[in-house]
mmCIF file of C-alpha atoms in Angstrom:
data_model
loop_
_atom_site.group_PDB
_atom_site.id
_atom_site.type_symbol
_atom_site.label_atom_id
_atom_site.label_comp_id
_atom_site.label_asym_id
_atom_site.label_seq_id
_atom_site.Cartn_x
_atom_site.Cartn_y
_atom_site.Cartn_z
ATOM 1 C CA UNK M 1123 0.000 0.000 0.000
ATOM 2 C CA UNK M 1124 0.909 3.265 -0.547
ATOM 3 C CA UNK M 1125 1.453 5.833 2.125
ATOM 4 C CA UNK M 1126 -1.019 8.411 2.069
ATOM 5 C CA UNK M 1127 -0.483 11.857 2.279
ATOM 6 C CA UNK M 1128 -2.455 13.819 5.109
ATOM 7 C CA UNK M 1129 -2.913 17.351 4.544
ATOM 8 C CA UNK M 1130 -2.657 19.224 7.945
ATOM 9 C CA UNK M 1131 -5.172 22.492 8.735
ATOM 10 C CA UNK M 1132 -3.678 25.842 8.078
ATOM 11 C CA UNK M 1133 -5.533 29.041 9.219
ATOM 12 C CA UNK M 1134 -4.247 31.979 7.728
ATOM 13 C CA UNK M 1135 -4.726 36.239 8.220
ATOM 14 C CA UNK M 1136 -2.947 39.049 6.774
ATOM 15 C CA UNK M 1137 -1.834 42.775 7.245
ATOM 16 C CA UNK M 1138 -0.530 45.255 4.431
ATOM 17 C CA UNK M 1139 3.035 43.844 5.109
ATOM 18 C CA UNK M 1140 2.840 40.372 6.625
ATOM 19 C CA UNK M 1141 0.891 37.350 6.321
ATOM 20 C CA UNK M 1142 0.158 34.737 8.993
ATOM 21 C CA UNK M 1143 -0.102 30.977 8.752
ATOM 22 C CA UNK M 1144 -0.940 28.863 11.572
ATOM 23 C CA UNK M 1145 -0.476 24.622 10.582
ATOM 24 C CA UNK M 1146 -2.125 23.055 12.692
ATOM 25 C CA UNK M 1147 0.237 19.353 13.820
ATOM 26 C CA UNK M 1148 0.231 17.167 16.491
ATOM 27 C CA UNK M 1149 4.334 16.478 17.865
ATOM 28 C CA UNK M 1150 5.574 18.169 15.217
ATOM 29 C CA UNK M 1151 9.659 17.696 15.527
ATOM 30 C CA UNK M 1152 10.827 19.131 12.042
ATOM 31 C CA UNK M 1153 9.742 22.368 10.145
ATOM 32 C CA UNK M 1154 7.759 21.340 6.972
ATOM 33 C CA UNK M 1155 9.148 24.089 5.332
ATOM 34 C CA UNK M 1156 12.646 25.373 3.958
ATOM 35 C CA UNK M 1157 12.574 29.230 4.491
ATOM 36 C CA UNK M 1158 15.850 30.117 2.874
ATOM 37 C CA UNK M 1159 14.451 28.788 -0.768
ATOM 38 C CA UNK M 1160 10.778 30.027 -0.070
ATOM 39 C CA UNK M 1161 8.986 26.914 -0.462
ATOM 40 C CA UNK M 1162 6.184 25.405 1.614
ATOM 41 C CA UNK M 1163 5.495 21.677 1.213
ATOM 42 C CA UNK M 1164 1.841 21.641 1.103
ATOM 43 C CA UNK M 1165 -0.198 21.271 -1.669
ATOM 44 C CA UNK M 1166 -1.317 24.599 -2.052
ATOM 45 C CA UNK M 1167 0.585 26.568 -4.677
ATOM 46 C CA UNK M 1168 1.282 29.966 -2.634
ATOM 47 C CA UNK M 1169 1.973 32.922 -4.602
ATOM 48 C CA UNK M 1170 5.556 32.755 -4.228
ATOM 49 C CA UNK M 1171 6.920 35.870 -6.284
ATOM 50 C CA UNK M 1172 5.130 38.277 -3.840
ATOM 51 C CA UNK M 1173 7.104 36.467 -0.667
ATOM 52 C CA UNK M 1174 10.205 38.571 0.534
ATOM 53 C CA UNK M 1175 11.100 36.295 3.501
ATOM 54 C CA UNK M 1176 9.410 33.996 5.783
ATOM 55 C CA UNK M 1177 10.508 32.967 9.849
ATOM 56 C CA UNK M 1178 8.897 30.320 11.513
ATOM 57 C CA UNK M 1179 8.230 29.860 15.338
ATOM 58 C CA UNK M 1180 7.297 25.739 16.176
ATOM 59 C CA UNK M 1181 5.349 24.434 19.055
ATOM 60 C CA UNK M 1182 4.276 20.900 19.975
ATOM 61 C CA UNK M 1183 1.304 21.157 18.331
ATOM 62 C CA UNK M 1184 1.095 23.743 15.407
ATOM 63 C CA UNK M 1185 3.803 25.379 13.278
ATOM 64 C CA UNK M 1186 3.490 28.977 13.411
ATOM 65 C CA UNK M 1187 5.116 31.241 10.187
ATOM 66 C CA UNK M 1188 5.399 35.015 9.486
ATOM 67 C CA UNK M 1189 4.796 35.533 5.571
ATOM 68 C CA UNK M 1190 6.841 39.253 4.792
ATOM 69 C CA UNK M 1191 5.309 40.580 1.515
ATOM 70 C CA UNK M 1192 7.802 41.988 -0.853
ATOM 71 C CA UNK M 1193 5.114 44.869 -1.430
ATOM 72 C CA UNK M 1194 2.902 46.484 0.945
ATOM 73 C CA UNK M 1195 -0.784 45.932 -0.697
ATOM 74 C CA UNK M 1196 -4.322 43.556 0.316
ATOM 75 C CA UNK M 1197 -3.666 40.055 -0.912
ATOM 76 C CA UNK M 1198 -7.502 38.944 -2.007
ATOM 77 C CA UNK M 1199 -6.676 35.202 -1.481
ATOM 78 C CA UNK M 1200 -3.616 32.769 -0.244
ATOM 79 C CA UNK M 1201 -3.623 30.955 -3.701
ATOM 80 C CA UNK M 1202 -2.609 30.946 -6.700
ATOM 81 C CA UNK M 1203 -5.559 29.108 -7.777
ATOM 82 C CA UNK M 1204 -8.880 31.725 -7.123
ATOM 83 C CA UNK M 1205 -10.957 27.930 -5.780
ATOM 84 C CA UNK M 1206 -9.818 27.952 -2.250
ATOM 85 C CA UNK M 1207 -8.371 24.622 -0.879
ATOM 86 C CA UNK M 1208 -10.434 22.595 1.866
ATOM 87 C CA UNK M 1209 -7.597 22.265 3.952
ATOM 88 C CA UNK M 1210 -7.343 26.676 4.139
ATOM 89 C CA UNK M 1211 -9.202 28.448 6.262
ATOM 90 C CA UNK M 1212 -9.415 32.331 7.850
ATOM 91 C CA UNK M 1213 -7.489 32.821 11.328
ATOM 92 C CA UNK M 1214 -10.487 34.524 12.982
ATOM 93 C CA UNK M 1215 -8.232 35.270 15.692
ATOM 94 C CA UNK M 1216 -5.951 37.298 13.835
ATOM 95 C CA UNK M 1217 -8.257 38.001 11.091
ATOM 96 C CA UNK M 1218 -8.936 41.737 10.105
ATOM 97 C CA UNK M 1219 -10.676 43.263 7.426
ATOM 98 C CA UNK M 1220 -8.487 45.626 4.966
ATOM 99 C CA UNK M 1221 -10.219 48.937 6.443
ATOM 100 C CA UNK M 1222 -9.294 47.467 10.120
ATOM 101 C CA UNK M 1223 -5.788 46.145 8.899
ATOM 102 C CA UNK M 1224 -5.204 50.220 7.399
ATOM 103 C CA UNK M 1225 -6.244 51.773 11.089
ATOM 104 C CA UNK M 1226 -4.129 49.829 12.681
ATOM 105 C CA UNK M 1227 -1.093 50.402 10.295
ATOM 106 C CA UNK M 1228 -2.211 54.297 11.145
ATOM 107 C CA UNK M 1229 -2.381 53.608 14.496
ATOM 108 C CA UNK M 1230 1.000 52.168 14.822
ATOM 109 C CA UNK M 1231 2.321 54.834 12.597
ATOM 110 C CA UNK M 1232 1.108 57.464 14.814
ATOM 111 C CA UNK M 1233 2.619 56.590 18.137
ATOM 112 C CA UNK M 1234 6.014 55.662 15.941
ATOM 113 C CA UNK M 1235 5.884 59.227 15.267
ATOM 114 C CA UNK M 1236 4.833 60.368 19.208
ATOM 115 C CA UNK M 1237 7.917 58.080 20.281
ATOM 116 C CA UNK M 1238 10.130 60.212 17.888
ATOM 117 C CA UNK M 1239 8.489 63.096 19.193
ATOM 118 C CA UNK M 1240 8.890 62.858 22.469
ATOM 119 C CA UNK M 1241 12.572 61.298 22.720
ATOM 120 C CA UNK M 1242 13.360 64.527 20.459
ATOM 121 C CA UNK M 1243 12.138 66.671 23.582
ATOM 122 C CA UNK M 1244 13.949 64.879 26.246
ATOM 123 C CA UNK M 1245 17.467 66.600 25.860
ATOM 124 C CA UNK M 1246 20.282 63.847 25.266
ATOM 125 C CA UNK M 1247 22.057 63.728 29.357
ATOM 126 C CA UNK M 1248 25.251 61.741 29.603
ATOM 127 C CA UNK M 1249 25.106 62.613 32.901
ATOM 128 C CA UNK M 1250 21.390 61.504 33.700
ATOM 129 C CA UNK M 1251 22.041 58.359 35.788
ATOM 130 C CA UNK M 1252 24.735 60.419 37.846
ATOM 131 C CA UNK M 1253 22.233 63.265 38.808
ATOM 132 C CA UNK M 1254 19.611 59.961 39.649
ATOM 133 C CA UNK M 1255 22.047 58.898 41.691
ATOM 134 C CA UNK M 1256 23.168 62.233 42.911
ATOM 135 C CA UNK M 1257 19.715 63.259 43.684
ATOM 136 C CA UNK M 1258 18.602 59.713 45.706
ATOM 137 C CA UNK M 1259 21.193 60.083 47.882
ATOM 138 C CA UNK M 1260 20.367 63.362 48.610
ATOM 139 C CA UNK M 1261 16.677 62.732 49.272
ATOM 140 C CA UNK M 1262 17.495 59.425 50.864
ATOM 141 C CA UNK M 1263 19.753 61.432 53.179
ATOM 142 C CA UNK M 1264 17.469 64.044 54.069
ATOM 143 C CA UNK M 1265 14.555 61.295 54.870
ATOM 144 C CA UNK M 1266 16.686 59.479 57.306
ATOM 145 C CA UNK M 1267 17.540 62.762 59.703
ATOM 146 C CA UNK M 1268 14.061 64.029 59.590
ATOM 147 C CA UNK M 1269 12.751 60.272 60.187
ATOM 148 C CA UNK M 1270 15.306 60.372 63.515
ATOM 149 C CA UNK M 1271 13.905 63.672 64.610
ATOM 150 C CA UNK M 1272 9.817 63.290 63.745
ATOM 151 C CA UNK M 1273 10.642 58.885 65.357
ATOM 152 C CA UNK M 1274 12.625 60.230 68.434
ATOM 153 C CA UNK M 1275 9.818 63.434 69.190
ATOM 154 C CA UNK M 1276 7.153 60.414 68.894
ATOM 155 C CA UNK M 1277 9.067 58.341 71.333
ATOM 156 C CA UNK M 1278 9.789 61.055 73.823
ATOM 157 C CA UNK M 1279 6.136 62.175 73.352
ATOM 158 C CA UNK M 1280 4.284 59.063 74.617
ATOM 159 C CA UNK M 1281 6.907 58.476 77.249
ATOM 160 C CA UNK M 1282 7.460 61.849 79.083
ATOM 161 C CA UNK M 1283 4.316 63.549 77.673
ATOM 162 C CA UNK M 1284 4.654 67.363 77.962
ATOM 163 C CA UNK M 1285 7.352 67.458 79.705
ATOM 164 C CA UNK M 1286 9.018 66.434 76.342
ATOM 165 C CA UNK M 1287 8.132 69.702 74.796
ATOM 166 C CA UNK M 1288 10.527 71.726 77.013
ATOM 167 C CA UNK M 1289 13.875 69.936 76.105
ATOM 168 C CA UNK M 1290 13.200 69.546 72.530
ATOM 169 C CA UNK M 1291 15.467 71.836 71.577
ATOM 170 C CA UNK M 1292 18.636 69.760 73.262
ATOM 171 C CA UNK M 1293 17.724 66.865 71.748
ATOM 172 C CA UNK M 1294 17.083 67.409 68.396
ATOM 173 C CA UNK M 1295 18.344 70.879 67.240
ATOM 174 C CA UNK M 1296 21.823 68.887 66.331
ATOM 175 C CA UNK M 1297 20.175 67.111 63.331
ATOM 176 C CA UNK M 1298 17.884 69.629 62.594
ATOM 177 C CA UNK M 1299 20.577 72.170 62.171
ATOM 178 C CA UNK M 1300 22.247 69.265 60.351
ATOM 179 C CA UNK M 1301 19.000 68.961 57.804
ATOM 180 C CA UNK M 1302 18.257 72.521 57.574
ATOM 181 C CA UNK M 1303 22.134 73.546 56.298
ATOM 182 C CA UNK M 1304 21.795 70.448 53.886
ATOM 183 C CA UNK M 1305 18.792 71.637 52.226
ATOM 184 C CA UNK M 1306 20.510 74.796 50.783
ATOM 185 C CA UNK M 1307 21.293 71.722 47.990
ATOM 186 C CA UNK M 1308 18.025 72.220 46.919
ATOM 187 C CA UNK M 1309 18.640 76.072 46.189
ATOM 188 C CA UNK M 1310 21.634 74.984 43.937
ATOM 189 C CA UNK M 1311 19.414 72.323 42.658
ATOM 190 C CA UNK M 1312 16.907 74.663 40.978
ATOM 191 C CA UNK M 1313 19.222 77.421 40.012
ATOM 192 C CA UNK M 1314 21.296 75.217 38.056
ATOM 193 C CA UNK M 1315 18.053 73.668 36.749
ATOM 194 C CA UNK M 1316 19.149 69.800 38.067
ATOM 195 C CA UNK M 1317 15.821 69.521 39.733
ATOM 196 C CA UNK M 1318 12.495 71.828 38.042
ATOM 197 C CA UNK M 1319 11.592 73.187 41.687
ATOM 198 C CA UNK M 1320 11.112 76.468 41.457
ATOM 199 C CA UNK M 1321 13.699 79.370 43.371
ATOM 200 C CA UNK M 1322 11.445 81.357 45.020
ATOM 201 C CA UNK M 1323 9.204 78.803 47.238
ATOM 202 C CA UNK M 1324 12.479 77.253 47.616
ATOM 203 C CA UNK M 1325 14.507 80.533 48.645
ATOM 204 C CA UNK M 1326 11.379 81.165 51.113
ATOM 205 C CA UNK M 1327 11.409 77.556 52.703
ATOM 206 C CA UNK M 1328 15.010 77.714 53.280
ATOM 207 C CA UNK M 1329 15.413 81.443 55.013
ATOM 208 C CA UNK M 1330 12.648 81.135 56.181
ATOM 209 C CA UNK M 1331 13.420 77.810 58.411
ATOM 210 C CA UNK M 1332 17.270 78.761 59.336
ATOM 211 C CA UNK M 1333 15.744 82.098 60.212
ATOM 212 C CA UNK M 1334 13.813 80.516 62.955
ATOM 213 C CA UNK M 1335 16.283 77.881 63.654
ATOM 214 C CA UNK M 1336 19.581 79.712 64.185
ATOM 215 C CA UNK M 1337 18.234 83.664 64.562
ATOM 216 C CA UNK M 1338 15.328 82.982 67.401
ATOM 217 C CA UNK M 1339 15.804 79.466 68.602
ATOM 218 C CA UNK M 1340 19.582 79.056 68.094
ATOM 219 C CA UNK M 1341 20.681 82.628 69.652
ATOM 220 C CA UNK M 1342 18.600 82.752 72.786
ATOM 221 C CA UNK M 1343 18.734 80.425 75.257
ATOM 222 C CA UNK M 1344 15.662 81.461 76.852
ATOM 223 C CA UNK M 1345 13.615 80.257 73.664
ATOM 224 C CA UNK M 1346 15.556 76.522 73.554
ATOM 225 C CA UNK M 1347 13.410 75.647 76.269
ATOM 226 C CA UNK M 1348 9.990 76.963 75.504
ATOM 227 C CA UNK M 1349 6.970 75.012 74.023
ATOM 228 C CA UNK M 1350 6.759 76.325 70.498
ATOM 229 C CA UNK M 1351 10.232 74.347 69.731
ATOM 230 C CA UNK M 1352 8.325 70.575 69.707
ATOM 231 C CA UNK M 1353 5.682 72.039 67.677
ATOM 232 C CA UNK M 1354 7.996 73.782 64.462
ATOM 233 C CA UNK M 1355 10.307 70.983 64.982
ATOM 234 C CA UNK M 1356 7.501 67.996 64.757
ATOM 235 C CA UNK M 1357 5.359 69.752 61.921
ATOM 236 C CA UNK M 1358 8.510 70.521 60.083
ATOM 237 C CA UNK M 1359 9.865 66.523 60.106
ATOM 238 C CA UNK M 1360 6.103 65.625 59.508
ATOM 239 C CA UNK M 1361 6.018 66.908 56.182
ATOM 240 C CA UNK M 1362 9.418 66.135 55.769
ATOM 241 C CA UNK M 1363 9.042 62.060 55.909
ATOM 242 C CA UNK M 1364 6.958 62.184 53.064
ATOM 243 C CA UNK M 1365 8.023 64.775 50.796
ATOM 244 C CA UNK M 1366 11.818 63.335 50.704
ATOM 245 C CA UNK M 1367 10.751 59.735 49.877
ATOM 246 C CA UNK M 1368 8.307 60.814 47.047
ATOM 247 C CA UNK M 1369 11.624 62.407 45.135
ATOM 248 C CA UNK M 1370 13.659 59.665 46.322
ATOM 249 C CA UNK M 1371 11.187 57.165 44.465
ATOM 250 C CA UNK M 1372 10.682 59.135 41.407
ATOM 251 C CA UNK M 1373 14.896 59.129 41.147
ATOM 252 C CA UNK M 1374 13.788 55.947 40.144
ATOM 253 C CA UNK M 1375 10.756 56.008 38.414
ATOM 254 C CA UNK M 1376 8.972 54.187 41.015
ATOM 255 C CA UNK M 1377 5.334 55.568 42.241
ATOM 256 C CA UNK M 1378 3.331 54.619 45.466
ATOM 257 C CA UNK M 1379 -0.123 55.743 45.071
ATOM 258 C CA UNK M 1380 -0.703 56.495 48.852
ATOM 259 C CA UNK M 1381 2.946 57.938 48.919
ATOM 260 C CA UNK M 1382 1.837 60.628 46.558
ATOM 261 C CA UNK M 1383 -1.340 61.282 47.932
ATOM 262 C CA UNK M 1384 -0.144 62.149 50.778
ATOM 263 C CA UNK M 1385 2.889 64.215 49.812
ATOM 264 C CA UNK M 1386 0.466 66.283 47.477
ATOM 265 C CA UNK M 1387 -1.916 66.618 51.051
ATOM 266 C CA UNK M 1388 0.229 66.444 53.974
ATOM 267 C CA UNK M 1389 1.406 70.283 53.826
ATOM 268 C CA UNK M 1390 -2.550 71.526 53.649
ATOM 269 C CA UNK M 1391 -2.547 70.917 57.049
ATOM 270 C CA UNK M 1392 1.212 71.397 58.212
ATOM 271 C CA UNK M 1393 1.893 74.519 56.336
ATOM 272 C CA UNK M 1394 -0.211 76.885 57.834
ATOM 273 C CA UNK M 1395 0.291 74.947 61.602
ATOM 274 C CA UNK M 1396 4.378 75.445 61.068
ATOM 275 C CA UNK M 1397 3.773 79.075 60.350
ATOM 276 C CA UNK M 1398 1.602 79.818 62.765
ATOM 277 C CA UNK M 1399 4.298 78.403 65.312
ATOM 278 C CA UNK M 1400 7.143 80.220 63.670
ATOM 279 C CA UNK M 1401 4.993 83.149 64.428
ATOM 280 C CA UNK M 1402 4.235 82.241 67.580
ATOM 281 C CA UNK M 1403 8.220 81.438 68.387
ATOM 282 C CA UNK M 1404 8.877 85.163 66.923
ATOM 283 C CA UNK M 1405 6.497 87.094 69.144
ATOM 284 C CA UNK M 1406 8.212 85.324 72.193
ATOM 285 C CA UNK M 1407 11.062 86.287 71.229
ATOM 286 C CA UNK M 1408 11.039 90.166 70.591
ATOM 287 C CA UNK M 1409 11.145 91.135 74.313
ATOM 288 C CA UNK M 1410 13.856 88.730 74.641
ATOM 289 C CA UNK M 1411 15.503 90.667 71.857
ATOM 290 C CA UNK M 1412 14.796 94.319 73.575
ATOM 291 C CA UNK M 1413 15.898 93.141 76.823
ATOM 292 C CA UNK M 1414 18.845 91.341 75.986
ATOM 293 C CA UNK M 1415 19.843 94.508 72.673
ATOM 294 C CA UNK M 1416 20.846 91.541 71.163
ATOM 295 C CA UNK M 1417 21.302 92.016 67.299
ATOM 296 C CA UNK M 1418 20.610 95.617 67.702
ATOM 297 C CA UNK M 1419 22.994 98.498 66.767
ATOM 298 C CA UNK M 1420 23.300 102.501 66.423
ATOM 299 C CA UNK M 1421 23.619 104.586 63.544
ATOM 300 C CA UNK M 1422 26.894 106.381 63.684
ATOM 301 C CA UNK M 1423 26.560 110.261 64.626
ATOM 302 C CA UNK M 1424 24.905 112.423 63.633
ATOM 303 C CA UNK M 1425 22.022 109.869 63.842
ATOM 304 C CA UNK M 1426 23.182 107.887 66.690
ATOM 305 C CA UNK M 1427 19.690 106.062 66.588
ATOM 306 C CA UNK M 1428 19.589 102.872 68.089
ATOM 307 C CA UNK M 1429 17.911 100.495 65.819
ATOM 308 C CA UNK M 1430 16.630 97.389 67.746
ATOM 309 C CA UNK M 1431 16.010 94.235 66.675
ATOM 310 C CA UNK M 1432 12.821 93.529 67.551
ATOM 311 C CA UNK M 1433 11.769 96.298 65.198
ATOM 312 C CA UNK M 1434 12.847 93.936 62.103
ATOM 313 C CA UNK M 1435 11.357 90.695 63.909
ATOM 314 C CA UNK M 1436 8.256 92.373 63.265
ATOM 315 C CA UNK M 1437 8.687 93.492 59.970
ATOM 316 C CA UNK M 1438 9.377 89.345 59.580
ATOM 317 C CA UNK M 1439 6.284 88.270 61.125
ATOM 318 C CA UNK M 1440 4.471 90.449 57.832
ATOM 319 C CA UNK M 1441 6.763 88.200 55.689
ATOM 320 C CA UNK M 1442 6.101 85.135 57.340
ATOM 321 C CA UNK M 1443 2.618 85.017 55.950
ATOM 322 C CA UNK M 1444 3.222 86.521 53.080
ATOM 323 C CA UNK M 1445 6.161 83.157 52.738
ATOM 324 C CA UNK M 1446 2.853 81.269 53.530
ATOM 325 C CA UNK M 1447 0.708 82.966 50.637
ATOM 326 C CA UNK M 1448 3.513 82.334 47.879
ATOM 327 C CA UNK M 1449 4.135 78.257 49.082
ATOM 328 C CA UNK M 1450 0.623 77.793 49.683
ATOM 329 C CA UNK M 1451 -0.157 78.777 46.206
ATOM 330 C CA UNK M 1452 2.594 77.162 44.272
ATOM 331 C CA UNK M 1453 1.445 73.919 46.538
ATOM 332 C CA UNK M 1454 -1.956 74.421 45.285
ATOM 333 C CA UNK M 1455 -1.333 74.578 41.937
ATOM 334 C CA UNK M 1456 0.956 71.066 42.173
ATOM 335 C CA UNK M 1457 -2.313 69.602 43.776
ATOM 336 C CA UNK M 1458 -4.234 71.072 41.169
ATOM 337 C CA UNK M 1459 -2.613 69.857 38.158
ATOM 338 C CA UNK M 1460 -2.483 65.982 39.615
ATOM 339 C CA UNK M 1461 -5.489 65.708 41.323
ATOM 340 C CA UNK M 1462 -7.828 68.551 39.698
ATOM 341 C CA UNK M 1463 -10.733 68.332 37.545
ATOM 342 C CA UNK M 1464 -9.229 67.133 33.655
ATOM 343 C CA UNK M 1465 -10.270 69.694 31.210
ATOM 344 C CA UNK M 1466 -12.429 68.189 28.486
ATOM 345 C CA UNK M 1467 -11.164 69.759 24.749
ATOM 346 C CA UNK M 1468 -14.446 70.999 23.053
ATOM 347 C CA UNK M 1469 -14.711 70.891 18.622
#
């Protein structure tokens, strides 16, 4: 007897440029096709002068090969012959019509052309992985003192209670001076453009904190052990523990939801709470300041005015809120663009 020949299933689809043919066999172990001279042992007569080059991929139970046309136009059939074999059917999996087949080929087109466009904007950084690197220490840094501080304040809290509040300032004002110096990085940062924070909330955060810190707190003794010193130092670190590890993440493009959330929330309540303490800390402090003549000086003659202090402490506490005005806007408008209302584009 003579063997007989058994024709296998083939499913086939087709875009502008390729054409797909699925055989289906049962523990297939050798390709039934030789893709170097463009033939295909079935019975079928394919229409071989439109082939430019065909690749195969074989599984246990169906031979999978990409057809590349040598021109990109609609193929109306597999076959030479226009009587489709028995053995040929459409791929309904793959299969698209031609008006599909032409959306997606625009479709892929377009974002081709939005990946050119936007690796054309992103400016071409040698240095890019240094600055990452650069700016996660930095943040990673920063995180870790102001976790000590806002972790040790929390400790000392539940275990002394208030009486934690009057020895803050020996405690703590070593690694908050430590933090607060640090951060003028973040002022070179934006000037220099490593970082798109803007100068001015940044210029404002920084004076603003070392004013307190060294100028009222640091220079009078009689303020180290008021009060007001747990609450500026624990609503500063409080914002602080979040803010720090949000950069740190995006140094490498990682996101936490919550993370964000927060960081893009946190200061709606700390902000205006840390100001009102620095203000609080300021007023304490100008009789201190007249007392003590501290900071104060005279005009030479003829003037020979004495100019006090205090006088400019409460020129500050005007410029305190107005500090609060400028961050709390430019923190508004951050919230605003993530979390806002999208704008719908109208015809």
């Amino acid at each position: 007897m003579q063997n007989q020949v058994l024709t296998p299933h083939v499913y086939w689809a087709q875009r502008h440029r390729e054409v797909y043919l699925r055989v289906e066999l049962s523990d297939v172990q050798e390709v039934p096709c030789a893709c170097g001279d463009h033939n295909i042992l079935t019975s079928a007569s394919l229409k071989m002068s439109f082939i430019s080059k065909l690749t195969h991929k074989l599984t246990q139970r169906q031979v999978n090969i990409t057809v590349q046309k040598k021109e990109n136009h609609w193929w109306e059939r597999l076959t030479k012959q226009e009587k489709r074999p028995l053995f040929l059917a459409p791929d309904f999996d793959r299969w698209l019509d031609e008006s599909d087949a032409e959306m997606e080929l625009k479709a892929k087109e377009e974002e081709r052309i939005n990946k050119i466009r936007m690796e054309s904007r992103v400016p071409n950084d040698s240095f890019a992985n240094l600055k990452r690197g650069y700016l996660f220490m930095y943040n990673l840094v920063q995180f870790l003192g102001f976790s000590w501080i806002f972790v040790n304040m929390t400790v000392r809290l539940f275990i002394l209670g208030k009486d934690s509040f009057y020895d803050t300032f020996h405690t703590m004002a070593d690694m908050m001076y430590f933090c607060q110096m640090l951060a003028v990085v973040e002022i070179i940062n934006a000037l220099l453009k490593v970082t798109r924070s803007p100068v001015i909330p940044t210029l404002i955060q920084f004076f603003g904190r070392n004013i307190i810190l060294f100028v009222i707190l640091g220079s009078l003794e009689e303020m180290q052990s008021k009060a007001v010193v747990f609450f500026i130092f624990y609503l500063w670190s409080t914002s602080e523990i979040f803010r720090y590890p949000f950069y740190m993440l995006a140094c490498i493009d990682i996101e936490w939801k919550l993370l964000t959330w927060i960081r893009y929330s946190i200061w709606i309540p700390c902000y205006p709470l840390g100001c009102l303490a620095e203000a609080v800390s300021v007023i304490q402090s100008i009789p201190l300041f007249s007392e003590t003549g501290k900071f104060s000086f005279t005009l030479p003659y003829p003037l020979n005015i004495t100019v006090k202090f205090s006088f400019f402490l409460q020129i500050y506490l005007i410029i305190i809120f107005l500090g609060l005005f400028v961050n709390f806007r430019h923190l508004y408008k951050q919230r605003r663009r993530r979390y806002g209302p999208k704008k719908r584009k109208t015809n």
